[in-house]
């Protein structure tokens, strides 16, 4: 329940007469299609008690009577040498000057600037030549593309007119970093790629013909429903058109793009998010604009803050995931439109966690980094996310991943190991044949900008009003969003405990708590109402128990406050109290330190905030320990002046030196160092299912080559237990039933095993024992490709294998017609691995020199086979044979058909499959201007969680992903049956890929 300011002021003000001043500056309410946190009628309401509307005229208060700007101790000219300067704020009138008679006086102002200069002296923006000198081979272009979810502006649209751009609330530190990168102080050319956000637009009131214009004689009605409507009795009343979304013509889209690209503060390229059915050549229709943030805020944000929703039937989650996947793809498309080799791409926060991998899939040599501004949970909690694997794989497309604190980076590395199976340590993760570095980069604030804004004339006036209102009382300030992670209920309960434990402070301390509505979708559903009710109950309880007719110990304002009011509160506070139960980087604590440069009010900070690791000299508390928090409040109130000043000096030195410019410069320097050390290492990107599906649907003739063990089925301890699942069989049947598809199983298994488990699918082709035997689709007999080769070597190999089998309990021999395999997967792992190396050495020095055979190491096995027989030769034979058939058919059809395969998909998991990948790479490389396969139509995919280097062009994690991909192409639903159930029968990842291809969610 939102409190009325006047009522609150009367209840809690020491001076009832002063509290009766009317609430100033309330804007006229207008209809809006935005959520509350973006509405001007909500965000522009001032809450400082006793301030009249004249105090909000910053333009007047910032200038002297003669029009000259008032001098300031904290103007940009004084501190530019200390901290990298910030470009002007979005509002050209927002930067004012402090009055001459500030409380601290001129000497304190100069002292503060001296401290700022000394603390920040270590930061110097490097030139581009110095950055390039770190690693000349990188050939850096000097351009940075920052991808973030929202543009720095809130937009208001009027057809045919310039767009109204207003500063977006929140993410001030990130946007300050963008401003620095875009300024002349930084050596980079910077571009921001971001979604437009929800676009506000007025509801135009359609007046009937003949309605007089609004004027002094014809005033516009205060309520539109009371407007007179002339009635024509000869015809029916007009029916208003049905409004279904916001239609924006192409020329207005170009107008916004031009405005944003010429923005003096941050050059921005907008991403337009809509279904293809909502867009055409003449414009775009925006429907349900908040849909693009739902998965990130409903699933990721809540889980990252250690909250878990009740399980559902999954229908909404499937659609939300498809929108999230498609939104990341649209970001990738926009970035690739402006990307040039040598550019650096920085992806920000949980809304775009799939983007690094999507960019890596399409530009393998791109320099990509990712920074997460929120917490990252432990593996035990991340396991609750159904799409946990895809989210981790998406981030691992980066070269460098940054976090706010060490615990978050450690959790990420642990999740990659425990969930994906990738080796990791505290500095990075080994993935896809490369190394993804992980680092800790605590974000800062623009201390220069805060110092300038916090001592403007309007802020000084509000500061004096607050001090007058609460004269003789200690002020504890809290400013939080009203969601479940900010710890507002814990703060109130701790304050109640403080008043209970220390009665001497009653009616001498006031808690001013400002709670703004949350902008997180998931929090708006039901949690916010519960938290708001809980907060109001606690406020009434505390005020009822410890208050009186003339004083209320808790002043609660449930609304947004202006920037001037915010800084006035921070300056007026005697204690800053932050009790978040889970938080990323709480910039309020950093701004509080700057605002307390005169008063040196202690900062009480939750140990669960990401800022706690940086502000080590603050008073750290556990918000769940109410008694402990109460004791620290008393400690802060009774702290000596010397101790408070020492704490403030230390905190201020950190905040002014480790500012936002220092943060982004350090992050970029680390990225350049990482890129320089791994210049020649190319990671294997995840298979782009959407691209694969596009190529598949457009192809007339297709070839599939699948390994069996570790690809279509998981590796098992007992080889005979590797039985194909019903979904594998159903998917292969559906795929092979298409006459345009040639589907082959190329395995090290013998003919008997393949015939027993898959032989009933007559449309499949088989290659057994690594290419020793072949059975063509529709045939029933096997062709022996090694029948002319002398197999006398098998006797000698059997003797060696038997010797080691006797030495290793659990080892056994598998005899095939053209190969022999020694398995040790049932043996002790350490003993089996050691003895396999000894056996390999013996075979290579004896049988390998005498016979034309090769000794191959597999997954917990050794295999000996003839050298001329391998999977690569089979892949080459199949491609050339099918191409010859296609050319013959094309010639007989008069040249109107395909002359070569238009889609090839090859999947395998171990080194024997590398022969196939090698052959396909050769066949897709142009020779004399021609190739057997077009490179873009050839998908070679390695499977498994190993960090091996591979010749494949793509990567999948496990056999389950392989089956999903086959099902996607074959149109098989999640249950193993056909896709008759529509989108609901398709797996979530496949549904997302299909939505990218169709550019809308299939029904």
Tab-separated table of C-alpha atoms in Angstrom, residues 564-979:
chain	number	residue	atom	x	y	z
A	564	UNK	CA	18.278	15.392	-6.658
A	565	UNK	CA	16.254	13.874	-3.819
A	566	UNK	CA	18.323	10.718	-3.971
A	567	UNK	CA	21.613	12.556	-3.516
A	568	UNK	CA	20.113	14.789	-0.817
A	569	UNK	CA	19.114	11.687	1.151
A	570	UNK	CA	22.581	10.182	0.830
A	571	UNK	CA	24.187	13.406	2.002
A	572	UNK	CA	21.780	13.873	4.911
A	573	UNK	CA	22.217	10.339	6.226
A	574	UNK	CA	24.103	9.556	9.402
A	575	UNK	CA	24.137	5.852	8.470
A	576	UNK	CA	23.725	4.107	5.130
A	577	UNK	CA	22.036	0.745	5.651
A	578	UNK	CA	22.060	-1.911	2.893
A	579	UNK	CA	20.668	-5.336	3.817
A	580	UNK	CA	20.340	-7.099	0.462
A	581	UNK	CA	20.079	-10.863	0.775
A	582	UNK	CA	21.597	-11.418	-2.670
A	583	UNK	CA	22.968	-8.703	-4.918
A	584	UNK	CA	25.364	-8.050	-7.739
A	585	UNK	CA	27.171	-4.719	-7.521
A	586	UNK	CA	25.178	-2.317	-5.350
A	587	UNK	CA	26.186	1.103	-6.677
A	588	UNK	CA	24.131	2.875	-3.993
A	589	UNK	CA	26.847	1.983	-1.493
A	590	UNK	CA	29.517	3.520	-3.739
A	591	UNK	CA	27.518	6.701	-4.271
A	592	UNK	CA	26.878	6.922	-0.534
A	593	UNK	CA	30.622	6.974	0.110
A	594	UNK	CA	31.096	9.938	-2.242
A	595	UNK	CA	28.129	11.794	-0.742
A	596	UNK	CA	29.531	11.326	2.776
A	597	UNK	CA	32.834	13.055	2.077
A	598	UNK	CA	31.910	15.772	4.618
A	599	UNK	CA	29.835	13.907	7.209
A	600	UNK	CA	31.711	10.574	7.188
A	601	UNK	CA	28.582	8.608	8.028
A	602	UNK	CA	29.345	4.886	8.456
A	603	UNK	CA	28.203	2.437	5.779
A	604	UNK	CA	26.557	-0.785	6.967
A	605	UNK	CA	26.684	-3.256	4.089
A	606	UNK	CA	25.327	-6.764	3.617
A	607	UNK	CA	28.001	-9.399	3.153
A	608	UNK	CA	25.788	-10.893	0.407
A	609	UNK	CA	26.213	-7.826	-1.787
A	610	UNK	CA	28.795	-8.017	-4.553
A	611	UNK	CA	30.135	-4.686	-3.308
A	612	UNK	CA	31.142	-6.155	0.058
A	613	UNK	CA	34.313	-7.662	-1.390
A	614	UNK	CA	35.414	-4.238	-2.648
A	615	UNK	CA	34.378	-2.059	0.279
A	616	UNK	CA	36.296	-3.993	2.895
A	617	UNK	CA	36.327	-1.124	5.406
A	618	UNK	CA	32.551	-0.855	5.544
A	619	UNK	CA	30.672	-2.482	8.430
A	620	UNK	CA	29.689	-5.897	7.073
A	621	UNK	CA	26.560	-7.570	8.385
A	622	UNK	CA	24.524	-10.712	7.821
A	623	UNK	CA	20.960	-9.494	7.128
A	624	UNK	CA	19.530	-12.727	8.519
A	625	UNK	CA	21.181	-12.050	11.893
A	626	UNK	CA	18.797	-9.400	13.198
A	627	UNK	CA	20.552	-9.024	16.535
A	628	UNK	CA	23.909	-8.673	14.829
A	629	UNK	CA	22.557	-5.937	12.547
A	630	UNK	CA	21.023	-4.118	15.529
A	631	UNK	CA	24.369	-4.216	17.328
A	632	UNK	CA	26.171	-2.785	14.298
A	633	UNK	CA	23.615	0.041	14.009
A	634	UNK	CA	24.399	0.987	17.589
A	635	UNK	CA	28.103	0.610	16.871
A	636	UNK	CA	27.807	2.991	13.918
A	637	UNK	CA	25.826	5.543	15.944
A	638	UNK	CA	28.353	5.551	18.780
A	639	UNK	CA	31.480	5.398	16.623
A	640	UNK	CA	34.107	8.044	17.360
A	641	UNK	CA	34.766	10.852	14.920
A	642	UNK	CA	38.315	9.644	14.265
A	643	UNK	CA	37.137	6.125	13.467
A	644	UNK	CA	34.390	7.397	11.152
A	645	UNK	CA	36.819	9.682	9.328
A	646	UNK	CA	39.367	6.877	8.928
A	647	UNK	CA	36.669	4.588	7.503
A	648	UNK	CA	35.461	7.281	5.114
A	649	UNK	CA	38.987	8.141	3.950
A	650	UNK	CA	39.695	4.502	3.091
A	651	UNK	CA	36.374	3.913	1.353
A	652	UNK	CA	36.593	7.183	-0.563
A	653	UNK	CA	40.090	6.368	-1.781
A	654	UNK	CA	38.816	3.083	-3.156
A	655	UNK	CA	35.677	4.502	-4.801
A	656	UNK	CA	37.491	7.390	-6.473
A	657	UNK	CA	40.389	5.293	-7.771
A	658	UNK	CA	38.519	2.114	-8.739
A	659	UNK	CA	35.927	4.033	-10.732
A	660	UNK	CA	33.937	2.965	-13.753
A	661	UNK	CA	36.676	4.124	-16.139
A	662	UNK	CA	39.204	2.012	-14.262
A	663	UNK	CA	36.810	-0.960	-14.446
A	664	UNK	CA	36.190	-0.951	-18.187
A	665	UNK	CA	39.817	-0.124	-19.024
A	666	UNK	CA	41.046	-3.001	-16.843
A	667	UNK	CA	38.532	-5.392	-18.343
A	668	UNK	CA	39.620	-4.505	-21.876
A	669	UNK	CA	43.304	-4.772	-21.041
A	670	UNK	CA	42.783	-8.243	-19.576
A	671	UNK	CA	40.866	-9.249	-22.700
A	672	UNK	CA	43.671	-8.068	-24.972
A	673	UNK	CA	46.189	-10.032	-22.894
A	674	UNK	CA	44.023	-13.158	-23.069
A	675	UNK	CA	43.602	-12.810	-26.812
A	676	UNK	CA	47.344	-12.317	-27.270
A	677	UNK	CA	48.245	-15.517	-25.460
A	678	UNK	CA	45.760	-17.578	-27.501
A	679	UNK	CA	45.991	-15.971	-30.897
A	680	UNK	CA	46.426	-19.240	-32.789
A	681	UNK	CA	43.946	-21.300	-30.762
A	682	UNK	CA	40.585	-21.748	-32.447
A	683	UNK	CA	37.741	-23.147	-30.392
A	684	UNK	CA	35.105	-25.366	-31.948
A	685	UNK	CA	31.739	-23.580	-31.791
A	686	UNK	CA	28.497	-25.211	-30.794
A	687	UNK	CA	26.393	-26.500	-33.639
A	688	UNK	CA	24.091	-23.771	-34.890
A	689	UNK	CA	20.830	-25.696	-35.161
A	690	UNK	CA	18.989	-22.848	-36.833
A	691	UNK	CA	21.568	-22.591	-39.622
A	692	UNK	CA	21.610	-26.381	-39.986
A	693	UNK	CA	17.805	-26.435	-40.286
A	694	UNK	CA	17.837	-23.686	-42.922
A	695	UNK	CA	20.375	-25.585	-45.054
A	696	UNK	CA	18.513	-28.852	-44.601
A	697	UNK	CA	15.121	-27.514	-45.689
A	698	UNK	CA	16.531	-25.929	-48.841
A	699	UNK	CA	18.549	-29.001	-49.969
A	700	UNK	CA	17.341	-31.454	-52.604
A	701	UNK	CA	19.811	-34.258	-51.796
A	702	UNK	CA	21.269	-34.905	-48.332
A	703	UNK	CA	23.792	-37.302	-46.788
A	704	UNK	CA	23.960	-38.277	-43.101
A	705	UNK	CA	26.849	-40.171	-41.492
A	706	UNK	CA	26.509	-41.148	-37.819
A	707	UNK	CA	28.924	-42.897	-35.514
A	708	UNK	CA	27.157	-45.205	-33.039
A	709	UNK	CA	28.846	-45.475	-29.598
A	710	UNK	CA	29.145	-42.072	-27.909
A	711	UNK	CA	27.138	-40.417	-30.666
A	712	UNK	CA	23.718	-42.029	-31.053
A	713	UNK	CA	24.034	-43.806	-27.693
A	714	UNK	CA	26.029	-42.966	-24.545
A	715	UNK	CA	29.231	-44.805	-23.705
A	716	UNK	CA	28.415	-47.652	-21.287
A	717	UNK	CA	30.604	-49.957	-19.225
A	718	UNK	CA	29.375	-53.074	-20.991
A	719	UNK	CA	29.425	-52.682	-24.828
A	720	UNK	CA	26.496	-55.058	-25.307
A	721	UNK	CA	24.330	-52.702	-23.195
A	722	UNK	CA	24.575	-49.854	-25.738
A	723	UNK	CA	21.075	-50.426	-27.104
A	724	UNK	CA	19.455	-47.616	-29.143
A	725	UNK	CA	16.537	-45.867	-27.478
A	726	UNK	CA	13.061	-45.786	-28.949
A	727	UNK	CA	13.541	-42.133	-29.813
A	728	UNK	CA	16.750	-42.874	-31.716
A	729	UNK	CA	14.979	-45.559	-33.749
A	730	UNK	CA	11.934	-43.358	-34.403
A	731	UNK	CA	14.081	-40.392	-35.440
A	732	UNK	CA	16.271	-42.476	-37.762
A	733	UNK	CA	13.194	-44.054	-39.348
A	734	UNK	CA	11.614	-40.670	-39.986
A	735	UNK	CA	14.838	-39.247	-41.363
A	736	UNK	CA	15.550	-42.213	-43.662
A	737	UNK	CA	11.961	-42.314	-44.928
A	738	UNK	CA	12.554	-39.099	-46.893
A	739	UNK	CA	13.739	-40.114	-50.368
A	740	UNK	CA	16.004	-37.054	-50.461
A	741	UNK	CA	18.004	-38.373	-47.472
A	742	UNK	CA	20.772	-40.984	-47.502
A	743	UNK	CA	21.378	-42.080	-43.896
A	744	UNK	CA	24.431	-44.169	-42.942
A	745	UNK	CA	25.658	-45.616	-39.644
A	746	UNK	CA	29.473	-45.737	-39.743
A	747	UNK	CA	30.663	-47.591	-36.655
A	748	UNK	CA	33.403	-49.717	-35.210
A	749	UNK	CA	30.744	-52.279	-34.254
A	750	UNK	CA	30.544	-55.568	-36.148
A	751	UNK	CA	27.831	-56.527	-38.636
A	752	UNK	CA	25.963	-58.736	-36.197
A	753	UNK	CA	25.410	-55.969	-33.631
A	754	UNK	CA	24.300	-53.375	-36.193
A	755	UNK	CA	21.983	-55.837	-37.942
A	756	UNK	CA	20.427	-56.899	-34.639
A	757	UNK	CA	19.578	-53.401	-33.348
A	758	UNK	CA	19.139	-51.264	-36.473
A	759	UNK	CA	18.970	-53.728	-39.352
A	760	UNK	CA	15.166	-53.682	-39.413
A	761	UNK	CA	15.299	-50.122	-40.800
A	762	UNK	CA	15.785	-51.094	-44.412
A	763	UNK	CA	16.394	-47.515	-45.587
A	764	UNK	CA	19.605	-47.254	-43.517
A	765	UNK	CA	23.086	-47.872	-44.886
A	766	UNK	CA	25.759	-49.451	-42.664
A	767	UNK	CA	29.552	-49.495	-42.450
A	768	UNK	CA	30.871	-51.928	-39.813
A	769	UNK	CA	34.284	-52.323	-38.225
A	770	UNK	CA	35.490	-48.861	-39.225
A	771	UNK	CA	34.829	-49.429	-42.905
A	772	UNK	CA	35.738	-53.085	-43.329
A	773	UNK	CA	32.155	-54.044	-44.289
A	774	UNK	CA	29.346	-52.156	-46.003
A	775	UNK	CA	25.613	-52.744	-46.461
A	776	UNK	CA	23.803	-50.351	-48.778
A	777	UNK	CA	20.286	-49.051	-48.096
A	778	UNK	CA	17.681	-51.597	-49.178
A	779	UNK	CA	20.244	-54.423	-49.362
A	780	UNK	CA	20.440	-57.497	-47.107
A	781	UNK	CA	24.010	-58.654	-47.780
A	782	UNK	CA	27.298	-57.223	-46.559
A	783	UNK	CA	30.240	-56.308	-48.793
A	784	UNK	CA	33.669	-57.268	-47.372
A	785	UNK	CA	36.174	-54.564	-48.331
A	786	UNK	CA	39.096	-56.356	-46.642
A	787	UNK	CA	38.646	-59.910	-47.926
A	788	UNK	CA	41.863	-59.798	-49.973
A	789	UNK	CA	43.997	-58.688	-47.048
A	790	UNK	CA	46.126	-61.193	-45.070
A	791	UNK	CA	44.737	-61.438	-41.516
A	792	UNK	CA	47.687	-63.372	-40.103
A	793	UNK	CA	48.530	-60.426	-37.840
A	794	UNK	CA	45.505	-61.241	-35.683
A	795	UNK	CA	47.232	-64.271	-34.130
A	796	UNK	CA	50.138	-62.200	-32.864
A	797	UNK	CA	47.870	-59.414	-31.611
A	798	UNK	CA	45.689	-61.936	-29.760
A	799	UNK	CA	48.737	-63.224	-27.897
A	800	UNK	CA	49.667	-59.706	-26.722
A	801	UNK	CA	46.082	-58.817	-25.799
A	802	UNK	CA	45.675	-62.054	-23.851
A	803	UNK	CA	48.834	-61.358	-21.850
A	804	UNK	CA	47.526	-57.998	-20.699
A	805	UNK	CA	44.049	-59.363	-20.087
A	806	UNK	CA	45.547	-61.781	-17.597
A	807	UNK	CA	47.314	-58.895	-15.864
A	808	UNK	CA	44.307	-56.544	-15.638
A	809	UNK	CA	41.168	-57.779	-13.843
A	810	UNK	CA	38.082	-56.657	-15.706
A	811	UNK	CA	39.767	-56.357	-19.121
A	812	UNK	CA	38.418	-58.370	-22.063
A	813	UNK	CA	38.986	-58.876	-25.801
A	814	UNK	CA	36.446	-58.184	-28.551
A	815	UNK	CA	37.162	-60.067	-31.767
A	816	UNK	CA	35.820	-58.685	-35.018
A	817	UNK	CA	36.293	-60.012	-38.520
A	818	UNK	CA	38.805	-57.321	-39.514
A	819	UNK	CA	39.851	-55.825	-36.178
A	820	UNK	CA	40.708	-56.767	-32.598
A	821	UNK	CA	39.804	-54.580	-29.606
A	822	UNK	CA	41.085	-54.764	-26.026
A	823	UNK	CA	38.632	-53.151	-23.541
A	824	UNK	CA	39.505	-52.020	-20.038
A	825	UNK	CA	36.432	-49.944	-19.150
A	826	UNK	CA	35.453	-52.498	-16.465
A	827	UNK	CA	38.946	-52.508	-14.932
A	828	UNK	CA	40.419	-50.155	-12.352
A	829	UNK	CA	40.746	-46.845	-14.249
A	830	UNK	CA	44.315	-46.085	-13.234
A	831	UNK	CA	45.589	-49.605	-13.785
A	832	UNK	CA	43.701	-49.959	-17.065
A	833	UNK	CA	45.112	-46.709	-18.467
A	834	UNK	CA	48.657	-47.558	-17.415
A	835	UNK	CA	48.572	-51.075	-18.848
A	836	UNK	CA	46.967	-49.880	-22.084
A	837	UNK	CA	49.951	-47.608	-22.682
A	838	UNK	CA	52.321	-50.487	-22.061
A	839	UNK	CA	50.322	-52.720	-24.412
A	840	UNK	CA	50.295	-50.020	-27.083
A	841	UNK	CA	54.060	-49.639	-26.950
A	842	UNK	CA	54.558	-53.379	-27.282
A	843	UNK	CA	52.186	-53.666	-30.252
A	844	UNK	CA	53.731	-50.711	-32.089
A	845	UNK	CA	57.251	-52.105	-31.727
A	846	UNK	CA	56.306	-55.640	-32.791
A	847	UNK	CA	53.172	-56.210	-34.848
A	848	UNK	CA	53.016	-52.591	-36.057
A	849	UNK	CA	56.423	-52.857	-37.732
A	850	UNK	CA	55.814	-56.267	-39.250
A	851	UNK	CA	52.304	-55.813	-40.607
A	852	UNK	CA	50.444	-52.982	-42.359
A	853	UNK	CA	48.238	-52.291	-39.350
A	854	UNK	CA	47.699	-49.398	-36.950
A	855	UNK	CA	47.173	-49.366	-33.178
A	856	UNK	CA	44.444	-46.915	-32.158
A	857	UNK	CA	43.507	-45.685	-28.697
A	858	UNK	CA	39.801	-45.300	-28.049
A	859	UNK	CA	37.602	-44.626	-25.036
A	860	UNK	CA	38.921	-47.180	-22.547
A	861	UNK	CA	40.109	-49.494	-25.342
A	862	UNK	CA	42.884	-50.329	-27.803
A	863	UNK	CA	42.087	-51.451	-31.329
A	864	UNK	CA	44.265	-52.920	-34.072
A	865	UNK	CA	43.066	-52.801	-37.690
A	866	UNK	CA	44.490	-52.643	-41.237
A	867	UNK	CA	45.775	-49.147	-42.109
A	868	UNK	CA	43.886	-48.872	-45.397
A	869	UNK	CA	40.542	-49.337	-43.676
A	870	UNK	CA	39.142	-46.274	-41.846
A	871	UNK	CA	36.013	-44.188	-41.615
A	872	UNK	CA	37.552	-41.417	-43.691
A	873	UNK	CA	37.774	-43.662	-46.737
A	874	UNK	CA	34.117	-44.626	-46.318
A	875	UNK	CA	33.052	-40.958	-46.068
A	876	UNK	CA	35.010	-40.126	-49.198
A	877	UNK	CA	33.541	-43.108	-51.054
A	878	UNK	CA	29.960	-42.152	-50.099
A	879	UNK	CA	30.278	-38.491	-51.115
A	880	UNK	CA	31.878	-39.233	-54.477
A	881	UNK	CA	29.452	-42.088	-55.239
A	882	UNK	CA	26.336	-40.012	-54.532
A	883	UNK	CA	27.710	-37.065	-56.498
A	884	UNK	CA	28.367	-39.314	-59.491
A	885	UNK	CA	24.787	-40.574	-59.320
A	886	UNK	CA	23.458	-37.014	-59.126
A	887	UNK	CA	25.496	-35.903	-62.138
A	888	UNK	CA	24.225	-38.851	-64.120
A	889	UNK	CA	20.629	-38.060	-63.206
A	890	UNK	CA	21.182	-34.404	-64.010
A	891	UNK	CA	22.521	-35.258	-67.430
A	892	UNK	CA	19.570	-37.509	-68.203
A	893	UNK	CA	17.165	-34.770	-67.015
A	894	UNK	CA	18.640	-32.226	-69.355
A	895	UNK	CA	20.712	-30.369	-66.751
A	896	UNK	CA	17.851	-29.252	-64.513
A	897	UNK	CA	18.762	-31.232	-61.373
A	898	UNK	CA	21.378	-31.080	-58.609
A	899	UNK	CA	24.936	-32.036	-59.508
A	900	UNK	CA	26.224	-32.629	-55.988
A	901	UNK	CA	25.081	-33.128	-52.425
A	902	UNK	CA	23.516	-29.976	-51.004
A	903	UNK	CA	23.600	-31.001	-47.334
A	904	UNK	CA	26.036	-33.272	-45.449
A	905	UNK	CA	25.847	-33.936	-41.710
A	906	UNK	CA	28.581	-36.077	-40.101
A	907	UNK	CA	28.724	-36.770	-36.354
A	908	UNK	CA	31.254	-38.719	-34.292
A	909	UNK	CA	32.826	-38.677	-30.864
A	910	UNK	CA	36.361	-40.143	-30.880
A	911	UNK	CA	39.596	-40.038	-32.836
A	912	UNK	CA	38.480	-42.676	-35.367
A	913	UNK	CA	35.822	-40.189	-36.487
A	914	UNK	CA	38.488	-37.563	-37.119
A	915	UNK	CA	39.250	-39.487	-40.328
A	916	UNK	CA	35.739	-38.656	-41.538
A	917	UNK	CA	36.135	-34.982	-40.603
A	918	UNK	CA	39.484	-34.834	-42.380
A	919	UNK	CA	38.038	-36.300	-45.564
A	920	UNK	CA	35.090	-33.906	-45.514
A	921	UNK	CA	37.390	-30.926	-45.029
A	922	UNK	CA	39.336	-31.996	-48.115
A	923	UNK	CA	36.179	-32.641	-50.144
A	924	UNK	CA	34.735	-29.224	-49.241
A	925	UNK	CA	37.946	-27.349	-50.074
A	926	UNK	CA	37.862	-25.908	-53.588
A	927	UNK	CA	40.183	-27.614	-56.059
A	928	UNK	CA	40.522	-25.970	-59.462
A	929	UNK	CA	37.611	-23.749	-58.509
A	930	UNK	CA	35.323	-26.658	-57.637
A	931	UNK	CA	34.621	-28.894	-54.648
A	932	UNK	CA	32.626	-32.053	-54.032
A	933	UNK	CA	30.653	-30.274	-51.272
A	934	UNK	CA	29.995	-26.599	-50.634
A	935	UNK	CA	31.656	-25.641	-47.363
A	936	UNK	CA	28.535	-23.952	-46.009
A	937	UNK	CA	26.511	-27.115	-46.664
A	938	UNK	CA	28.894	-29.439	-44.802
A	939	UNK	CA	28.332	-29.896	-41.054
A	940	UNK	CA	31.044	-31.987	-39.369
A	941	UNK	CA	30.254	-32.280	-35.671
A	942	UNK	CA	32.291	-33.782	-32.844
A	943	UNK	CA	30.426	-35.051	-29.770
A	944	UNK	CA	31.528	-35.219	-26.138
A	945	UNK	CA	32.637	-33.152	-23.192
A	946	UNK	CA	36.368	-33.588	-23.822
A	947	UNK	CA	38.681	-30.665	-24.551
A	948	UNK	CA	40.332	-32.424	-27.472
A	949	UNK	CA	41.335	-30.550	-30.555
A	950	UNK	CA	39.254	-31.656	-33.491
A	951	UNK	CA	39.036	-31.303	-37.250
A	952	UNK	CA	35.264	-30.943	-36.985
A	953	UNK	CA	33.727	-27.525	-37.571
A	954	UNK	CA	31.045	-27.811	-34.920
A	955	UNK	CA	30.512	-29.294	-31.489
A	956	UNK	CA	27.748	-30.969	-29.502
A	957	UNK	CA	28.017	-31.907	-25.872
A	958	UNK	CA	26.467	-35.367	-25.575
A	959	UNK	CA	24.481	-38.046	-27.468
A	960	UNK	CA	21.217	-36.544	-26.216
A	961	UNK	CA	22.020	-33.434	-28.262
A	962	UNK	CA	22.651	-35.580	-31.332
A	963	UNK	CA	19.258	-37.233	-31.003
A	964	UNK	CA	17.648	-33.797	-30.554
A	965	UNK	CA	19.252	-32.577	-33.778
A	966	UNK	CA	18.118	-35.653	-35.699
A	967	UNK	CA	14.615	-35.199	-34.286
A	968	UNK	CA	14.654	-31.536	-35.336
A	969	UNK	CA	15.428	-32.406	-38.950
A	970	UNK	CA	13.065	-35.382	-39.006
A	971	UNK	CA	10.201	-33.491	-37.344
A	972	UNK	CA	9.990	-35.910	-34.420
A	973	UNK	CA	8.485	-34.675	-31.150
A	974	UNK	CA	9.929	-34.887	-27.686
A	975	UNK	CA	8.136	-38.079	-26.839
A	976	UNK	CA	9.649	-40.000	-29.692
A	977	UNK	CA	6.551	-39.876	-31.836
A	978	UNK	CA	5.702	-37.667	-34.744
A	979	UNK	CA	5.268	-33.964	-34.408
